[in-house]
PDB file of C-alpha atoms in Angstrom:
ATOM      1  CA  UNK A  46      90.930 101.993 119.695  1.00 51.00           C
ATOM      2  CA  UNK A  47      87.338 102.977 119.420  1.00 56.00           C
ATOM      3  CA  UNK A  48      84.734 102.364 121.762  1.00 76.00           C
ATOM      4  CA  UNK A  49      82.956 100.087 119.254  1.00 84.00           C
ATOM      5  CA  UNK A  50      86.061  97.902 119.224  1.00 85.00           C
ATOM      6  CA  UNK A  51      86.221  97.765 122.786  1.00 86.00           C
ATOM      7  CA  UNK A  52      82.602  96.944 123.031  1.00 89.00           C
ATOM      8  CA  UNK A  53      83.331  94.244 120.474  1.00 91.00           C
ATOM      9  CA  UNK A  54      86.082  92.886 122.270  1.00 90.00           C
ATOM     10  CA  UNK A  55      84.336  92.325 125.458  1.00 91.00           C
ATOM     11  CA  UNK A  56      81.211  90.748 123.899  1.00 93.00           C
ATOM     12  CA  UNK A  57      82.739  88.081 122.421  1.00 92.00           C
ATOM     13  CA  UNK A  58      85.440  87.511 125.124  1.00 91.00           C
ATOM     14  CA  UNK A  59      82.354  86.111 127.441  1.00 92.00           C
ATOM     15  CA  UNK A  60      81.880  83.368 124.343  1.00 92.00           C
ATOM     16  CA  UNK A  61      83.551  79.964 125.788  1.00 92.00           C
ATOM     17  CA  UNK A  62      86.104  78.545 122.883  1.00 92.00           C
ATOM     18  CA  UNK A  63      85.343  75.471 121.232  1.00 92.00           C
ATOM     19  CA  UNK A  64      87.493  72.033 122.037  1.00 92.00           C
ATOM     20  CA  UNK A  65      88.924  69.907 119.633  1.00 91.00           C
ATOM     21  CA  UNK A  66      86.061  67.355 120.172  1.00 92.00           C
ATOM     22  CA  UNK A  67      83.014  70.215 120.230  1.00 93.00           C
ATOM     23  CA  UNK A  68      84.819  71.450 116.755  1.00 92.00           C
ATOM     24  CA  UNK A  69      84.626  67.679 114.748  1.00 92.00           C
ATOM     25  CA  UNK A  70      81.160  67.232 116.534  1.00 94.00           C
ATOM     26  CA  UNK A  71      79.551  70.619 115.316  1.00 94.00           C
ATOM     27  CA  UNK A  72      81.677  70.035 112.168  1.00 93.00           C
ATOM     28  CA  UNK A  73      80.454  67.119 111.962  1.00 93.00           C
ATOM     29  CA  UNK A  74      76.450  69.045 111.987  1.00 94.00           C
ATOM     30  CA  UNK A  75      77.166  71.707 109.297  1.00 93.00           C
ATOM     31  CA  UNK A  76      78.502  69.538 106.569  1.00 93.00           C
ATOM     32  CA  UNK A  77      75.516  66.949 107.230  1.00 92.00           C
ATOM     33  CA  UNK A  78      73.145  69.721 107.208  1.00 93.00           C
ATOM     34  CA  UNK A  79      74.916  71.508 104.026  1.00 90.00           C
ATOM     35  CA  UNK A  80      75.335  68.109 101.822  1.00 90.00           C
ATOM     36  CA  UNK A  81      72.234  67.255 101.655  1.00 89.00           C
ATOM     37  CA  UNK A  82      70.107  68.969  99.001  1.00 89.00           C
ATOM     38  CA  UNK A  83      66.124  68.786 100.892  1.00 90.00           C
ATOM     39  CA  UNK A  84      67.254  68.343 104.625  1.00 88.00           C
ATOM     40  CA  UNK A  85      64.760  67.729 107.031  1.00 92.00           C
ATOM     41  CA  UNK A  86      63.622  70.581 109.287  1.00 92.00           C
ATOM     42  CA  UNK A  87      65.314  69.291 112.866  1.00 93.00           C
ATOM     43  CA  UNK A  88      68.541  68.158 110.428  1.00 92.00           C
ATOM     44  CA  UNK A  89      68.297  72.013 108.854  1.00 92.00           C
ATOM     45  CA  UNK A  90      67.708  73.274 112.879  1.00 94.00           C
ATOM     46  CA  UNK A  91      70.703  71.425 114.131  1.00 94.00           C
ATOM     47  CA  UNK A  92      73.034  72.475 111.115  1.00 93.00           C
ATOM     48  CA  UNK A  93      72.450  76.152 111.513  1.00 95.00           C
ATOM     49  CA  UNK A  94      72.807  75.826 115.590  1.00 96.00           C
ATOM     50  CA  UNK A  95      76.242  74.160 115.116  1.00 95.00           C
ATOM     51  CA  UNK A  96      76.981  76.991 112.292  1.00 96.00           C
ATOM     52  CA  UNK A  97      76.114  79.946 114.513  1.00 95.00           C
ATOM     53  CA  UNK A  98      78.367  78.374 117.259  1.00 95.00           C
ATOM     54  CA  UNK A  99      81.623  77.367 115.357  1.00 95.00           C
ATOM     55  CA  UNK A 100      81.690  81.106 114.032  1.00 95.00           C
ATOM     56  CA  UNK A 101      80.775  82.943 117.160  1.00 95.00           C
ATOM     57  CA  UNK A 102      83.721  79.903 118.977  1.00 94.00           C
ATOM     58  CA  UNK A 103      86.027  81.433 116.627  1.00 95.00           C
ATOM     59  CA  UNK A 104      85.228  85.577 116.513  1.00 95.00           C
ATOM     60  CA  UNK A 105      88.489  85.811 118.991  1.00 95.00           C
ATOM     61  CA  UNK A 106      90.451  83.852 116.153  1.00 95.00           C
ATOM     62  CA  UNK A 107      89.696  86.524 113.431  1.00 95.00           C
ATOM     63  CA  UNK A 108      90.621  89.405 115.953  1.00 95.00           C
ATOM     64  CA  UNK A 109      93.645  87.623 116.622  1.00 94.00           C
ATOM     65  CA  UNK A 110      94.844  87.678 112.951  1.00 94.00           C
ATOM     66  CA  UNK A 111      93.623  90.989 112.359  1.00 92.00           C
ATOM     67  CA  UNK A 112      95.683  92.367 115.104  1.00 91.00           C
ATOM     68  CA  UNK A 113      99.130  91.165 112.845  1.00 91.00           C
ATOM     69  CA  UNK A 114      98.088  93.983 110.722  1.00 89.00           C
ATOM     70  CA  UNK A 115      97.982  96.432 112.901  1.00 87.00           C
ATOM     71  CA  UNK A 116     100.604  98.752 111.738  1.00 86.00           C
ATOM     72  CA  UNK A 117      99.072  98.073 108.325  1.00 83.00           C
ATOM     73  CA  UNK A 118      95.348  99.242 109.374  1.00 85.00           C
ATOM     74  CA  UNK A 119      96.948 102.598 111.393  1.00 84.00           C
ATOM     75  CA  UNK A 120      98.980 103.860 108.782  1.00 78.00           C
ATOM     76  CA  UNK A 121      95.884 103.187 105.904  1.00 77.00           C
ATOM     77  CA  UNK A 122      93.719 105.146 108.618  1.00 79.00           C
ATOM     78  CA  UNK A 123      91.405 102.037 108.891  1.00 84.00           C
ATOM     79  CA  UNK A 124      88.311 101.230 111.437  1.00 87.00           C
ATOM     80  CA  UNK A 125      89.131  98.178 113.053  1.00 89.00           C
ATOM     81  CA  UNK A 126      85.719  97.089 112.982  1.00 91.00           C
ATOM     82  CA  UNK A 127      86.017  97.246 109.331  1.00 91.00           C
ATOM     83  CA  UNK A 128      88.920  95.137 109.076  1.00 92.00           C
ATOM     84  CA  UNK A 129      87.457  92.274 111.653  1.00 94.00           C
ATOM     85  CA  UNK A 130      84.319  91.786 109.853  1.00 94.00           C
ATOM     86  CA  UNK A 131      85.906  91.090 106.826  1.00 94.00           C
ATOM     87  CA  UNK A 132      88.374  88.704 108.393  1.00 94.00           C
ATOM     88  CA  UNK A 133      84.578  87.243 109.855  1.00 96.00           C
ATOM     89  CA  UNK A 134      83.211  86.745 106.596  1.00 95.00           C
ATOM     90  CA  UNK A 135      86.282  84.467 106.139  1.00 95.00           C
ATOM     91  CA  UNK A 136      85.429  82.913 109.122  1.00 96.00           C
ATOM     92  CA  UNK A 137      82.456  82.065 107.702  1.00 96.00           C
ATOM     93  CA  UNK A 138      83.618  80.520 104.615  1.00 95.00           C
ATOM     94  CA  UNK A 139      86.272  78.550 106.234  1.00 95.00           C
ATOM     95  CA  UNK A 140      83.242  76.976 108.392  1.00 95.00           C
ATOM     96  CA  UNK A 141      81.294  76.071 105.293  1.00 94.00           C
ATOM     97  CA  UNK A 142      83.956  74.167 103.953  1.00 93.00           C
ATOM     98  CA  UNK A 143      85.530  72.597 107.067  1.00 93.00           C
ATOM     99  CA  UNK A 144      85.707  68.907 107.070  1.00 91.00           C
ATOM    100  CA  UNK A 145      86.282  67.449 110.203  1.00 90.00           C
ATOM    101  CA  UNK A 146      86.758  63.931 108.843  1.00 89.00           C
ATOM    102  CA  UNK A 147      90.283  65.215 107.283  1.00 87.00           C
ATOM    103  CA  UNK A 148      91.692  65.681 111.192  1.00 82.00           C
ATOM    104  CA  UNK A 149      93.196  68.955 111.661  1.00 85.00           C
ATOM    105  CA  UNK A 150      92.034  71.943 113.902  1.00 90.00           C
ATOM    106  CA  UNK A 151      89.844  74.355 112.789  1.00 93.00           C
ATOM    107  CA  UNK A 152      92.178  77.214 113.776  1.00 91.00           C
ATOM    108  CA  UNK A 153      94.599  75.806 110.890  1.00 91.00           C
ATOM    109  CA  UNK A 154      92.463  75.084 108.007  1.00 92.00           C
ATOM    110  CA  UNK A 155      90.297  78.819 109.153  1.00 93.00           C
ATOM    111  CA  UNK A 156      93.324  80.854 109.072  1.00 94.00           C
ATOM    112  CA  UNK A 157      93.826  80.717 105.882  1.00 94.00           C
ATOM    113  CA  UNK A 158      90.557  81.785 104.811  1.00 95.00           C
ATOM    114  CA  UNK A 159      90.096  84.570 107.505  1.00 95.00           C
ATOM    115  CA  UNK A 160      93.738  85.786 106.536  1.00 94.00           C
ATOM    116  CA  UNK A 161      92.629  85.907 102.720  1.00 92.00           C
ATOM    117  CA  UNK A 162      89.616  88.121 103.729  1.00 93.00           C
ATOM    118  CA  UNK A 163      91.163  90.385 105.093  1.00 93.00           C
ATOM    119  CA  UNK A 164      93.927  91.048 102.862  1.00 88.00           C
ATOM    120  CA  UNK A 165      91.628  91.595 100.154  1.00 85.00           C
ATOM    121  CA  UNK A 166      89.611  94.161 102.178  1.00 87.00           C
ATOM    122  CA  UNK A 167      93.217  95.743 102.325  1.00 85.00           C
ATOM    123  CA  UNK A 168      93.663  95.629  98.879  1.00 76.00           C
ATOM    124  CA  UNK A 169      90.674  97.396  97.993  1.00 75.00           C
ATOM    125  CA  UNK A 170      90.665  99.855 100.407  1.00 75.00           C
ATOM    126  CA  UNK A 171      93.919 100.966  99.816  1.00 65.00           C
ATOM    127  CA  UNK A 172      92.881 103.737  97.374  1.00 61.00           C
ATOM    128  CA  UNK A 173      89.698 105.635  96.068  1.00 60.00           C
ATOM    129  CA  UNK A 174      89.769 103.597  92.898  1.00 63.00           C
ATOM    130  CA  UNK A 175      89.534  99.737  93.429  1.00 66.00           C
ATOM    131  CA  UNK A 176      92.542  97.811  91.524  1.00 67.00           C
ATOM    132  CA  UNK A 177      92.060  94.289  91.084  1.00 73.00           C
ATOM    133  CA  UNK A 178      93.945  92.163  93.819  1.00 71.00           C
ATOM    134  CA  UNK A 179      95.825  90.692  91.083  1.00 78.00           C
ATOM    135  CA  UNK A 180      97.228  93.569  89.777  1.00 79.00           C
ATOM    136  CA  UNK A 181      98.318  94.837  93.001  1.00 76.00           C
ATOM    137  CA  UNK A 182      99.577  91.775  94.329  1.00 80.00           C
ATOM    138  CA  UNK A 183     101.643  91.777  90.683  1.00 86.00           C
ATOM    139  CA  UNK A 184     103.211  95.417  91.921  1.00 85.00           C
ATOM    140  CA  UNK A 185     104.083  93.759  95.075  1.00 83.00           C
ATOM    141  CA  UNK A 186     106.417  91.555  94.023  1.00 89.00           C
ATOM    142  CA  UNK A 187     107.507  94.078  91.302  1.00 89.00           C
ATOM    143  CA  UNK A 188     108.961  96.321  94.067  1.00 87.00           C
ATOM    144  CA  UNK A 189     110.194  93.452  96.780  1.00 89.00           C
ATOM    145  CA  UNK A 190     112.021  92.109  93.969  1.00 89.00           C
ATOM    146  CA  UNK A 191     113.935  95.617  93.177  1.00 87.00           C
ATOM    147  CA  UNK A 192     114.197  96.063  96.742  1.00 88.00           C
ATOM    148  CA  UNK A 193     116.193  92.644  97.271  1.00 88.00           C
ATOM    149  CA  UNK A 194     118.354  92.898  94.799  1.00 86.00           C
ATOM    150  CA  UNK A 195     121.823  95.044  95.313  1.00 87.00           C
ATOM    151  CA  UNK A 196     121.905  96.303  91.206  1.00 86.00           C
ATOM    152  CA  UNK A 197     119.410  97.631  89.615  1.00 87.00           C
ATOM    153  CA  UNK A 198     116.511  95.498  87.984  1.00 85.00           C
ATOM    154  CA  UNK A 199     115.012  96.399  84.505  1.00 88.00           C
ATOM    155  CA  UNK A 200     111.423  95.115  83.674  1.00 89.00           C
ATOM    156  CA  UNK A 201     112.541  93.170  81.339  1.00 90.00           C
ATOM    157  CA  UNK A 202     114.506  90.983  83.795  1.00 90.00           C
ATOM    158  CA  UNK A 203     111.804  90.974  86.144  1.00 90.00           C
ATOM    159  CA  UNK A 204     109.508  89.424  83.598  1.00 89.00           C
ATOM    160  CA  UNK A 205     111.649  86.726  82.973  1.00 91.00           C
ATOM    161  CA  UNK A 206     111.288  86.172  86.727  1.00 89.00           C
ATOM    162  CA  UNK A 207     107.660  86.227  87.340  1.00 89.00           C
ATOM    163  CA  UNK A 208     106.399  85.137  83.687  1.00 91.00           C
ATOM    164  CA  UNK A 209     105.215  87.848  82.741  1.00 89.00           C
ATOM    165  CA  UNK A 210     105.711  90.361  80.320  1.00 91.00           C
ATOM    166  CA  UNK A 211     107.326  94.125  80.445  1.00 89.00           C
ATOM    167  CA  UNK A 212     104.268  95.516  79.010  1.00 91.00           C
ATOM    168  CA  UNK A 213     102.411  94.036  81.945  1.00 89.00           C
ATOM    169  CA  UNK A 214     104.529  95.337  84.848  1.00 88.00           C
ATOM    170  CA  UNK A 215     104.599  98.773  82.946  1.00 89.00           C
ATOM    171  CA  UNK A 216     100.999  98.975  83.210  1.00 88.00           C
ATOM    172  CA  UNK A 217     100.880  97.736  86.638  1.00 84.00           C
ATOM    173  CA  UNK A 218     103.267  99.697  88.430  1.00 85.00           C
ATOM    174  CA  UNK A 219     101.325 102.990  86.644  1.00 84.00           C
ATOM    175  CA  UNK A 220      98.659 101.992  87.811  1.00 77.00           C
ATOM    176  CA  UNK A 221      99.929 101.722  91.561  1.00 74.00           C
ATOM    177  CA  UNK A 222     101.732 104.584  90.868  1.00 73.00           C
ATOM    178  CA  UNK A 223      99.189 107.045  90.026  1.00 67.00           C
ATOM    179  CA  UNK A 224      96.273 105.372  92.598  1.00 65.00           C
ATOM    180  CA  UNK A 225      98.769 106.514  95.363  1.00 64.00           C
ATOM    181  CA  UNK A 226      95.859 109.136  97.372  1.00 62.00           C
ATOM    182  CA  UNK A 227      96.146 111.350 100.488  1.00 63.00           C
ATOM    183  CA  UNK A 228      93.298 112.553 102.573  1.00 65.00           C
ATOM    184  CA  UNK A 229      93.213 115.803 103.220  1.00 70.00           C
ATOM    185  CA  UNK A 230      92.147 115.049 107.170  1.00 70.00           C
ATOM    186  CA  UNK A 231      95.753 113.353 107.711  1.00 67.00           C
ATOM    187  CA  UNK A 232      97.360 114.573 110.711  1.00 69.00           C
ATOM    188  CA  UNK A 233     100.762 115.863 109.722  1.00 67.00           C
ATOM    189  CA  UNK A 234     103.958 114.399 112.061  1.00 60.00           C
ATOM    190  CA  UNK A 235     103.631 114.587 115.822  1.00 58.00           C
ATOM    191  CA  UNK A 236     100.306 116.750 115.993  1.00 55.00           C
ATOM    192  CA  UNK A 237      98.146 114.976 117.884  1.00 59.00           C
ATOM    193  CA  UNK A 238      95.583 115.755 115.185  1.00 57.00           C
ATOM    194  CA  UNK A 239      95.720 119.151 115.692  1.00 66.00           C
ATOM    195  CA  UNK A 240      97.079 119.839 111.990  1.00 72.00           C
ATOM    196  CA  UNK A 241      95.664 118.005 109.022  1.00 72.00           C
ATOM    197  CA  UNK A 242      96.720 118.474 105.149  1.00 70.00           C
ATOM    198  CA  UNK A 243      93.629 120.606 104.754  1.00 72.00           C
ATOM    199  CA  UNK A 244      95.076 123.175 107.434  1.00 72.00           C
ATOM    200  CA  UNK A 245      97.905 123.824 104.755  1.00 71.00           C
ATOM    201  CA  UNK A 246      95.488 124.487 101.879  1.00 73.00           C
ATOM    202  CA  UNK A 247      95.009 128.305 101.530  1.00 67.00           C
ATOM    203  CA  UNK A 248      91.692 130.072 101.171  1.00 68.00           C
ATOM    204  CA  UNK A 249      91.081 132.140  97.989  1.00 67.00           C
ATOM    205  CA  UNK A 250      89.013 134.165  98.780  1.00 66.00           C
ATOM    206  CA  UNK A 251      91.835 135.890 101.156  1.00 62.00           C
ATOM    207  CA  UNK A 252      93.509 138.990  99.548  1.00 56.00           C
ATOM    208  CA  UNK A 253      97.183 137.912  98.323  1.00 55.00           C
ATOM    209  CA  UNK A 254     100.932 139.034  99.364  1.00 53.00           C
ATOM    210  CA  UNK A 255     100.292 141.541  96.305  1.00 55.00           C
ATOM    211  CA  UNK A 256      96.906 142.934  97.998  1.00 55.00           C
ATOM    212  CA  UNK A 257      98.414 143.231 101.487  1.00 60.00           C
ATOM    213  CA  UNK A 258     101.032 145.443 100.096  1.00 65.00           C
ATOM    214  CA  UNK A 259      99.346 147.254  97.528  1.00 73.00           C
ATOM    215  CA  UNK A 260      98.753 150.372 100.035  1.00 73.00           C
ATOM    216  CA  UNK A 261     102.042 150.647 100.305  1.00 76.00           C
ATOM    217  CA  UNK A 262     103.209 151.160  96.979  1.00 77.00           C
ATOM    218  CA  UNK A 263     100.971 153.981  97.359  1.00 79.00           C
ATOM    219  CA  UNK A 264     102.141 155.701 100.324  1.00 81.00           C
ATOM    220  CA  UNK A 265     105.783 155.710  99.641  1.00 83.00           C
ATOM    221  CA  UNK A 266     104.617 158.003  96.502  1.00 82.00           C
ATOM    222  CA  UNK A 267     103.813 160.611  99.727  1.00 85.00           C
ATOM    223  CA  UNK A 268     107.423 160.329 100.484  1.00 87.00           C
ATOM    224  CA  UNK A 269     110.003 162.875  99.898  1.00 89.00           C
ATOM    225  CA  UNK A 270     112.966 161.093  97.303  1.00 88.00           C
ATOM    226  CA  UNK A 271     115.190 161.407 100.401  1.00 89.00           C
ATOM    227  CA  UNK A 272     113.316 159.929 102.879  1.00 89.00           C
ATOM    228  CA  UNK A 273     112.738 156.969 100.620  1.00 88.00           C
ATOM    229  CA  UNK A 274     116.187 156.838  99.620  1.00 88.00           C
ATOM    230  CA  UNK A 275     116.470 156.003 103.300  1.00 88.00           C
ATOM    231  CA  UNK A 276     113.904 153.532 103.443  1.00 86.00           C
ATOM    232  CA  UNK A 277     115.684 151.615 100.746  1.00 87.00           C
ATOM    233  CA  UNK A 278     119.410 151.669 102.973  1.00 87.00           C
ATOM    234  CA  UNK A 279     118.302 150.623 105.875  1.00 86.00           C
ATOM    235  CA  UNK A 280     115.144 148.321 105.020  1.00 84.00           C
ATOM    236  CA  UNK A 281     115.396 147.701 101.145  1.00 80.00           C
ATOM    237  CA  UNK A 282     118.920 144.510 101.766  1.00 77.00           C
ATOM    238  CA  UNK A 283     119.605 141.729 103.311  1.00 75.00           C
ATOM    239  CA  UNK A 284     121.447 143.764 105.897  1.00 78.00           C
ATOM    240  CA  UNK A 285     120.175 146.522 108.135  1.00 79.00           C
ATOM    241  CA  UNK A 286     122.970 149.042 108.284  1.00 84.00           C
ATOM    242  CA  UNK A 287     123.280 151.450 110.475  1.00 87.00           C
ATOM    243  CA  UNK A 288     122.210 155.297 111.067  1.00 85.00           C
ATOM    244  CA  UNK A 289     125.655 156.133 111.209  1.00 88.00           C
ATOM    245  CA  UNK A 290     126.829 154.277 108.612  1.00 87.00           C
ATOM    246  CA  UNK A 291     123.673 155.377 106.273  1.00 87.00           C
ATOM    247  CA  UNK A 292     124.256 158.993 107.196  1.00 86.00           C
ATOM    248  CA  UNK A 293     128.410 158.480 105.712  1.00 88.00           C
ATOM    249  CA  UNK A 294     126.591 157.467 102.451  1.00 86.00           C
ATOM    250  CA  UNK A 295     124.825 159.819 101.525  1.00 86.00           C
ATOM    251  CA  UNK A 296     126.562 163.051 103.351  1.00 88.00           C
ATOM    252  CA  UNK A 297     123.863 163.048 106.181  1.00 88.00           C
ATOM    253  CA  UNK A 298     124.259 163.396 110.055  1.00 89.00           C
ATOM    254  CA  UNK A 299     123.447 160.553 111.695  1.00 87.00           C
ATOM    255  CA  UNK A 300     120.709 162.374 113.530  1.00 89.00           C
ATOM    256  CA  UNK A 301     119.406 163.517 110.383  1.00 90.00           C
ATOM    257  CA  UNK A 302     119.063 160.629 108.826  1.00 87.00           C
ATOM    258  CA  UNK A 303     117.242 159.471 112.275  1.00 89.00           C
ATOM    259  CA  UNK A 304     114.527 162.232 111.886  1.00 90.00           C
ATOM    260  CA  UNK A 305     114.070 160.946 108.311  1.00 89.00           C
ATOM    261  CA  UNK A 306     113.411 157.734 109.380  1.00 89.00           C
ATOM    262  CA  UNK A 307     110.899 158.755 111.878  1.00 90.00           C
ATOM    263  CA  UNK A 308     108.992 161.126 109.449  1.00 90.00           C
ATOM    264  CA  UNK A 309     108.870 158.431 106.596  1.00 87.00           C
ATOM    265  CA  UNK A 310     107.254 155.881 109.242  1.00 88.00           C
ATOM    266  CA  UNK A 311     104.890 158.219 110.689  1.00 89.00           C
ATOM    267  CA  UNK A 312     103.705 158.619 107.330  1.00 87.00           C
ATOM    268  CA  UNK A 313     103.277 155.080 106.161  1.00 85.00           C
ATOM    269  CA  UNK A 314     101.745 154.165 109.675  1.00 85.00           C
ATOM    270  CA  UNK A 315      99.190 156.928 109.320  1.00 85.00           C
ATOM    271  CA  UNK A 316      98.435 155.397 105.902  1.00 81.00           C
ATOM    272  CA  UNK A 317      98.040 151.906 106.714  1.00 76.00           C
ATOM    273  CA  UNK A 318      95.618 153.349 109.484  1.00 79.00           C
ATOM    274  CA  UNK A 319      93.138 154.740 106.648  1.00 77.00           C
ATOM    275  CA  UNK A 320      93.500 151.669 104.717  1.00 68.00           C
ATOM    276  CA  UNK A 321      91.887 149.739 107.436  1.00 63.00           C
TER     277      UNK A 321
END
């Protein structure tokens, strides 16, 4: 949680809640103030006081919602911030159009509005490229219906379900499909963001397995035929046999073989040595 969101939190935890009478009463103020096409100044005064208060009554509402999508907002790498002031901009429609003369509490008809929000911020952040919330809302139930069902579903089926044709869902699940995006600052498993994606990414500029080893094509050319014959036994497989068992190969002591060794790596280390 960032410190802004903590500083957020805190603020508007001091802010008394509204009751159920204070919420019809300052309900009451806004819709007088908004229906009326040339209010008068102290009408206009008192209509924007009881706005300001019924949204900043009900910031702890919005945080409340937001917080159901918490798994939602970590794994899409989201600021909470972000996500709350949407779900306040919803907060602020819901008050525009709250009635108080219909009887219900706030909290039930402003859910719905402040939930809205902020699933649509979700939607279009979800990838670089905005898709329409139709469309991805269309994918959704695309893919929960293939997930429910124990045989597989063809499109065709699926647009007999939803009313809508294959064409359609072809399109849309493409285009979900191909807007699917990774950053490259994504920690990788259980790194504590010590390794991202772009940690994995190699640098070009950086000489090559074939460069690194280039120098050594041309120092086993300084190499007698038998001492790189037994290079090749005991280095060149999968196994690393040994002396003994070299030496039996090619009609060598074992000790011999041993001095070959040493004299073919002596050579190759003092090559590597001028390389560098």
């Amino acid at each position: 949680m960032s410190d802004c969101f903590g500083d957020y939190l805190r603020s508007i935890g001091r802010i008394p809640l509204l009751t159920p009478s204070e919420e019809l009463h300052l309900g009451a103020l806004v819709q007088d103030w908004r229906s009326q096409p040339a209010p008068a100044p102290s009408q206009e005064r008192r209509g924007r006081r009881a706005f300001a208060r019924m949204v900043t009554g009900n910031l702890r509402l919005v945080v409340s919602l937001c917080k159901q999508q918490h798994n939602r907002i970590r794994q899409m790498h989201l600021d909470p911030m972000d996500v709350v002031q949407a779900g306040n901009l919803g907060l602020i429609h819901a008050v525009e159009r709250f009635l108080p003369e219909r009887g219900y509490r706030f909290s039930t008809y402003g859910s719905w509005w402040i939930r809205q929000a902020v699933h649509r911020h979700l939607q279009e952040t979800a990838g670089l490229i905005r898709v329409p919330p139709q469309m991805a809302a269309l994918a959704r139930k695309v893919h929960a219906l293939r997930h429910a069902s124990p045989e597989p579903l063809t499109l065709a089926a699926i647009g007999i379900q939803l009313g809508e044709s294959p064409r359609r869902l072809e399109t849309v699940l493409q285009a979900s499909h191909d807007l699917q995006t990774l950053s490259l600052d994504q920690t990788l498993g259980n790194t504590d963001g010590e390794v991202s994606l772009k940690d994995l990414i190699g640098d070009p500029s950086e000489p090559g397995l074939r460069d690194d080893y280039r120098w050594l094509h041309r120092a086993l050319v300084q190499l007698s035929p038998l001492e790189r014959r037994v290079l090749r036994l005991r280095y060149g497989g999968a196994e690393s046999p040994s002396l003994a068992k070299i030496g039996e190969g090619i009609g060598l002591s074992k000790h011999k073989v041993q001095h070959l060794e040493r004299k073919a790596l002596l050579t190759l280390r003092r090559c590597l040595a001028e390389e560098r």
